[in-house]
Amino acid sequence: MSPGGPRRTLLPALLTLLLSAALALTTLTAPARAAGPGGSWTVREPGGPRDAVTAVVRLHPADGTLTLTARKGATTVLEPSPLGVVTSAADLTAGLRPLSRHTRQVTERYSMTTGKQLRRTARMTETRFTFAGRDGALLGLVVRVADDGVAYRYVLPGSGTVTVERETSAFRVPGSARAWLTPYSPNYERLYAPATAADADSGAYAYPALFRVGDTYALLTESDVDGRYDASRLAHTQGDGTYEVRLADPAVTAAGPLATPWRTAVVGDLATVTESTLVDDLAPPSRITDTSWIRPGAVAWSWLDGFGAAQRSLAAQQRFVDLSAARGWPYTLVDDGWKTTDWMPELIAYARQRGVQVLLWVHYGDLDTAAERAEFLPRVKKWGAAGLKIDFMDSDSQERFRWYDDILRDTARHRLLVNFHGATLPKGIQRTWPHVMTLEAVYGAEQGTVPAAGLTALPYTRNTVGSMDYTPMGFQFGTRTVSDAAELALSVVFESGFQNFAGSVTAYRDRPELTRFLEQVPTVWDETRLLSGRPGESAAFARRHGDRWFLGAVHAGAAGTDRVPLDFLGGGRWLAEVVRDGEDGGLLRERHVVTRRDTLDVPRAEHGGFAGQVCRYVPGRDTCDRAVTRLPMTALTAGPARTEAEPGGAAGVTGRFGVEETGPATDVRLSLRAPEGWTVDGADPTAAELATGEGLSADWTVRVPRDVRPGGYDLAVRVEYRAPDRPGSGVLRVERPVRVFVPEPGAVYVSDLPFAAERNGWGPVERDMSNGERDPGDGGPLRLGGTVHDKGIGMHAAGEVVVELDGGYRRFTADVGVDDEVGGKGTVAFEVVGDGTTLLATEVLGGADPARRVDVDVTGVRRLTLRVLDGGDGVDSDHADWADARLTP
């Protein structure tokens, strides 16, 4: 979303990999020997066909500078581009002379837990050069060439520490090359836009950057970045095609010998670019031996259906657990806001009973020290959390990458899956740390309006280098820029180990064909094929999982017809099911029996697309769907959420339970639980079976004991039921609270009085609840320092409430402070004003401060004003409570 101490690097293991030939199957060595002042050396992809990818390293005799040129066949995609490093001890950019050159063939076979292809074979030609500078300092240059691109890195030998002040590395693209670029920001959340290499505005650009030279493309990025170095970006001056590599830090210091990240160019046609695994191929192998606990999957994500208020509500999060259970999705993600509650262990237990695992959002600042991680990670693991969404890193510095090293080691130790938001770009991290399911680093759906041209640029740029958490399906949020079928297609077009589906329960219910497809589509792939498309215009993909192919296409532009070649299929007949836009705006499912010689014609809406799946056809088969284990989607409501009753009095309580989807529910019983000593009048209804659309209801009268003490009391409406299609799951239980407040005799609460005037800095003033968000009644309990208050006023700086007292009261009392819902943030001050005179003004109170007791003489006051002021540092998170605010006659 973009809603420490010293660290040891992982350098020894890294250098073992980088500086040895252990991974080579064959080594071809040119003897180390002195050479002349200049030279030119070609590194060619293994097996080098006529249109092979080649890299040419040249040492220029006039000044001893180095350049690298990259070609695909006869096409030069990178013109001679400067190489070199300046350290605090030596200038290794000029005056160089060659010492040695060694070439080997590198073949690596490895498996992934995420991505466009789970099992991979990387074949590369590697040449390692050694050059000496004017003062004898050594520069190692390692160049690798594969059939999908070129990469190089520097190796600075020697022990001790080395400080890199800058690289002279650059990529020189022909100035007329077409470009798709995104301005640099440390969270990579900017749109891609077309330009030409030379005419692009001056400034900093983020990886990956895509260029087209003739019919050949070059995607520029980097790989294998960790805490020994930092990340870089591209700097461009309008007028030519040079894009310089600029480090995030003024200087980088690390233990020697130092191997820098790989400067990488994926080279080939668009199919090569989108299907390439070069960035992962260059990264270090997995640091996790046992990956059996790492399971990608679909996630129900509630943020775009209620934002922070939904995250603070146990009932709302239980509903999204139920959504996952009803759809067969393995995960639910609870985002920012849950840490101000105390019900997370209860939610995780509720989800576990339904076969769903819970992922938790956490701010980077809560995990940026070893002590914080040592406390937090074991705690959430003990609760049963499956993983974390970690947000707001917002930096590419070496310090931040050292933190990535630490958090990935620690989360792996606790077997917690990871989703990074507000994060850097994938740079091979998912190979090295396979429990990283996805990263944001994209202008995604939570921005509200992502143009169709922006969507169709991402498959060729950002998503080529690793999993991308775009969060599709948020139909209830923002402005729709593509059709429903195109949005559905993003579940295939966009690759992500966690697909955080952002729709509401209602949005899915209104689109049954879309929901049915999302129950089937996987999040990891055995094979990926680009079928057609151009950046910023369209993208059509086929991705295979097991023996099924899934299709997805999205377009920016006019309506038309997609013509999908099926030559990626094997022989024989296949069943193709396509979900597309209908003329009435709904979604249609169509079936075709096809062969690999056929072309699938699919009508397309404006800014539209389609999704589909293809499986082997056998007579009688009419769907490719596989069985999905579903629990009933149910709803339990209890009312009123809060009520008042005098000692010896009574309160009415209602309970309503219904089966909304994927029924039936069996052995159903609805009941009310009250405190000891209270009596409940009314029957507890039961049903042997409730089909979809059926329900139970009950009305109870609760009688309060005469001797009860004033305060708040919790009752609970409970339903118990079973899911017949899942006999091993046992009894499922849901509870909804009802709070009964018993007032103190004679007390007058300000929240019960009419307001003569009111204003608030964020949303409305709330009665008997915290400020919450922008809508009336969206706050949580008034909570100060962990204590819940049933009565009071929730406000936000700068705000005030005015009540007419007409001289009828002697004292005003309250507990004031920043509500717990903002998690320790916020700073406010409180004022009590009577008839224009300030009667009390508090010091500035912060979110971590204890509540302050307010006791003010209001004798004779006719007009009382309760005012909340900003603490002097802006109004962010300034949620202020007047808890238990009362007047004494």
PDB file of C-alpha atoms in Angstrom, residues 175-292:
ATOM      1  CA  GLY A 175      17.885   7.591 -29.654  1.00  0.00           C
ATOM      2  CA  SER A 176      15.004   6.767 -31.983  1.00  0.00           C
ATOM      3  CA  ALA A 177      14.032   3.649 -30.023  1.00  0.00           C
ATOM      4  CA  ARG A 178      10.468   3.514 -28.771  1.00  0.00           C
ATOM      5  CA  ALA A 179      10.385   3.580 -24.961  1.00  0.00           C
ATOM      6  CA  TRP A 180       7.966   2.754 -22.145  1.00  0.00           C
ATOM      7  CA  LEU A 181       9.151   4.490 -19.005  1.00  0.00           C
ATOM      8  CA  THR A 182       7.964   5.202 -15.504  1.00  0.00           C
ATOM      9  CA  PRO A 183       9.384   8.050 -13.373  1.00  0.00           C
ATOM     10  CA  TYR A 184      11.384   6.806 -10.426  1.00  0.00           C
ATOM     11  CA  SER A 185       9.896   6.749  -6.956  1.00  0.00           C
ATOM     12  CA  PRO A 186      11.170   4.542  -4.114  1.00  0.00           C
ATOM     13  CA  ASN A 187       7.872   2.617  -4.027  1.00  0.00           C
ATOM     14  CA  TYR A 188       7.652   2.278  -7.840  1.00  0.00           C
ATOM     15  CA  GLU A 189       4.034   3.471  -7.858  1.00  0.00           C
ATOM     16  CA  ARG A 190       3.950   5.544 -11.032  1.00  0.00           C
ATOM     17  CA  LEU A 191       2.323   4.927 -14.406  1.00  0.00           C
ATOM     18  CA  TYR A 192       4.225   3.849 -17.494  1.00  0.00           C
ATOM     19  CA  ALA A 193       4.053   6.185 -20.468  1.00  0.00           C
ATOM     20  CA  PRO A 194       5.379   5.921 -24.048  1.00  0.00           C
ATOM     21  CA  ALA A 195       8.218   8.093 -25.337  1.00  0.00           C
ATOM     22  CA  THR A 196      11.341   7.752 -27.453  1.00  0.00           C
ATOM     23  CA  ALA A 197      14.694   7.009 -25.897  1.00  0.00           C
ATOM     24  CA  ALA A 198      16.179  10.402 -26.763  1.00  0.00           C
ATOM     25  CA  ASP A 199      13.107  12.607 -26.363  1.00  0.00           C
ATOM     26  CA  ALA A 200      12.023  11.361 -22.914  1.00  0.00           C
ATOM     27  CA  ASP A 201      12.097  14.135 -20.332  1.00  0.00           C
ATOM     28  CA  SER A 202      15.224  14.632 -18.309  1.00  0.00           C
ATOM     29  CA  GLY A 203      14.998  12.973 -14.928  1.00  0.00           C
ATOM     30  CA  ALA A 204      15.176   9.693 -13.040  1.00  0.00           C
ATOM     31  CA  TYR A 205      13.395   6.592 -14.291  1.00  0.00           C
ATOM     32  CA  ALA A 206      12.651   3.317 -12.566  1.00  0.00           C
ATOM     33  CA  TYR A 207      13.395  -0.213 -13.640  1.00  0.00           C
ATOM     34  CA  PRO A 208      12.253  -2.033 -15.603  1.00  0.00           C
ATOM     35  CA  ALA A 209      12.490   0.264 -18.619  1.00  0.00           C
ATOM     36  CA  LEU A 210      11.412  -1.126 -21.994  1.00  0.00           C
ATOM     37  CA  PHE A 211      12.815  -0.067 -25.374  1.00  0.00           C
ATOM     38  CA  ARG A 212      12.062  -1.244 -28.919  1.00  0.00           C
ATOM     39  CA  VAL A 213      14.753  -1.153 -31.580  1.00  0.00           C
ATOM     40  CA  GLY A 214      13.230  -2.260 -34.862  1.00  0.00           C
ATOM     41  CA  ASP A 215      11.468  -5.514 -33.995  1.00  0.00           C
ATOM     42  CA  THR A 216      13.732  -6.225 -31.028  1.00  0.00           C
ATOM     43  CA  TYR A 217      13.068  -5.184 -27.439  1.00  0.00           C
ATOM     44  CA  ALA A 218      15.404  -4.514 -24.540  1.00  0.00           C
ATOM     45  CA  LEU A 219      14.088  -4.516 -20.979  1.00  0.00           C
ATOM     46  CA  LEU A 220      16.552  -2.859 -18.587  1.00  0.00           C
ATOM     47  CA  THR A 221      16.647  -3.814 -14.926  1.00  0.00           C
ATOM     48  CA  GLU A 222      18.943  -5.291 -12.263  1.00  0.00           C
ATOM     49  CA  SER A 223      19.242  -8.556 -10.363  1.00  0.00           C
ATOM     50  CA  ASP A 224      20.726  -9.886  -7.128  1.00  0.00           C
ATOM     51  CA  VAL A 225      20.482  -6.810  -4.926  1.00  0.00           C
ATOM     52  CA  ASP A 226      20.853  -7.300  -1.189  1.00  0.00           C
ATOM     53  CA  GLY A 227      22.436  -5.589   1.782  1.00  0.00           C
ATOM     54  CA  ARG A 228      25.974  -5.727   0.430  1.00  0.00           C
ATOM     55  CA  TYR A 229      24.976  -2.944  -2.009  1.00  0.00           C
ATOM     56  CA  ASP A 230      21.954  -0.825  -2.828  1.00  0.00           C
ATOM     57  CA  ALA A 231      19.515  -0.520  -5.712  1.00  0.00           C
ATOM     58  CA  SER A 232      19.962   1.829  -8.608  1.00  0.00           C
ATOM     59  CA  ARG A 233      17.812   3.816 -10.997  1.00  0.00           C
ATOM     60  CA  LEU A 234      18.226   5.285 -14.467  1.00  0.00           C
ATOM     61  CA  ALA A 235      19.125   8.942 -15.008  1.00  0.00           C
ATOM     62  CA  HIS A 236      18.432  10.508 -18.387  1.00  0.00           C
ATOM     63  CA  THR A 237      19.163  13.855 -19.992  1.00  0.00           C
ATOM     64  CA  GLN A 238      16.844  14.694 -22.844  1.00  0.00           C
ATOM     65  CA  GLY A 239      18.547  14.665 -26.223  1.00  0.00           C
ATOM     66  CA  ASP A 240      20.148  11.221 -26.545  1.00  0.00           C
ATOM     67  CA  GLY A 241      19.526   7.598 -25.650  1.00  0.00           C
ATOM     68  CA  THR A 242      21.906   7.322 -22.706  1.00  0.00           C
ATOM     69  CA  TYR A 243      20.455   6.127 -19.417  1.00  0.00           C
ATOM     70  CA  GLU A 244      23.006   6.300 -16.613  1.00  0.00           C
ATOM     71  CA  VAL A 245      22.983   3.967 -13.615  1.00  0.00           C
ATOM     72  CA  ARG A 246      22.659   5.998 -10.422  1.00  0.00           C
ATOM     73  CA  LEU A 247      22.971   4.430  -6.980  1.00  0.00           C
ATOM     74  CA  ALA A 248      20.437   5.161  -4.259  1.00  0.00           C
ATOM     75  CA  ASP A 249      23.149   6.143  -1.750  1.00  0.00           C
ATOM     76  CA  PRO A 250      25.968   8.698  -2.098  1.00  0.00           C
ATOM     77  CA  ALA A 251      28.340   5.767  -1.468  1.00  0.00           C
ATOM     78  CA  VAL A 252      28.126   2.061  -0.703  1.00  0.00           C
ATOM     79  CA  THR A 253      30.477   0.344   1.763  1.00  0.00           C
ATOM     80  CA  ALA A 254      30.761  -3.416   2.068  1.00  0.00           C
ATOM     81  CA  ALA A 255      33.168  -6.159   3.020  1.00  0.00           C
ATOM     82  CA  GLY A 256      35.509  -7.283   0.275  1.00  0.00           C
ATOM     83  CA  PRO A 257      35.657  -9.013  -2.041  1.00  0.00           C
ATOM     84  CA  LEU A 258      32.573  -7.248  -3.388  1.00  0.00           C
ATOM     85  CA  ALA A 259      30.381  -8.447  -6.246  1.00  0.00           C
ATOM     86  CA  THR A 260      27.897  -5.786  -7.357  1.00  0.00           C
ATOM     87  CA  PRO A 261      24.353  -6.478  -8.597  1.00  0.00           C
ATOM     88  CA  TRP A 262      23.838  -7.557 -12.179  1.00  0.00           C
ATOM     89  CA  ARG A 263      23.075  -4.774 -14.657  1.00  0.00           C
ATOM     90  CA  THR A 264      20.610  -6.633 -16.831  1.00  0.00           C
ATOM     91  CA  ALA A 265      19.024  -6.322 -20.273  1.00  0.00           C
ATOM     92  CA  VAL A 266      16.395  -8.843 -21.379  1.00  0.00           C
ATOM     93  CA  VAL A 267      16.684  -8.912 -25.168  1.00  0.00           C
ATOM     94  CA  GLY A 268      14.405 -10.371 -27.854  1.00  0.00           C
ATOM     95  CA  ASP A 269      10.882 -10.147 -29.160  1.00  0.00           C
ATOM     96  CA  LEU A 270       7.928  -9.437 -26.878  1.00  0.00           C
ATOM     97  CA  ALA A 271       7.372 -13.139 -26.238  1.00  0.00           C
ATOM     98  CA  THR A 272      10.986 -13.443 -25.084  1.00  0.00           C
ATOM     99  CA  VAL A 273      10.638 -10.432 -22.800  1.00  0.00           C
ATOM    100  CA  THR A 274       7.399 -11.552 -21.148  1.00  0.00           C
ATOM    101  CA  GLU A 275       8.425 -15.199 -20.812  1.00  0.00           C
ATOM    102  CA  SER A 276      12.007 -14.508 -19.694  1.00  0.00           C
ATOM    103  CA  THR A 277      13.246 -15.713 -16.313  1.00  0.00           C
ATOM    104  CA  LEU A 278      16.649 -14.042 -16.672  1.00  0.00           C
ATOM    105  CA  VAL A 279      16.294 -11.858 -13.572  1.00  0.00           C
ATOM    106  CA  ASP A 280      15.706 -14.950 -11.420  1.00  0.00           C
ATOM    107  CA  ASP A 281      18.344 -16.958 -13.309  1.00  0.00           C
ATOM    108  CA  LEU A 282      20.971 -14.435 -12.219  1.00  0.00           C
ATOM    109  CA  ALA A 283      19.912 -14.437  -8.557  1.00  0.00           C
ATOM    110  CA  PRO A 284      21.431 -16.630  -5.823  1.00  0.00           C
ATOM    111  CA  PRO A 285      19.766 -19.995  -5.162  1.00  0.00           C
ATOM    112  CA  SER A 286      17.145 -20.474  -2.472  1.00  0.00           C
ATOM    113  CA  ARG A 287      18.274 -19.952   1.094  1.00  0.00           C
ATOM    114  CA  ILE A 288      15.385 -22.177   2.247  1.00  0.00           C
ATOM    115  CA  THR A 289      15.905 -25.923   2.003  1.00  0.00           C
ATOM    116  CA  ASP A 290      12.411 -27.117   2.947  1.00  0.00           C
ATOM    117  CA  THR A 291       9.791 -25.186   0.973  1.00  0.00           C
ATOM    118  CA  SER A 292       6.903 -27.568   1.648  1.00  0.00           C
TER     119      SER A 292
END
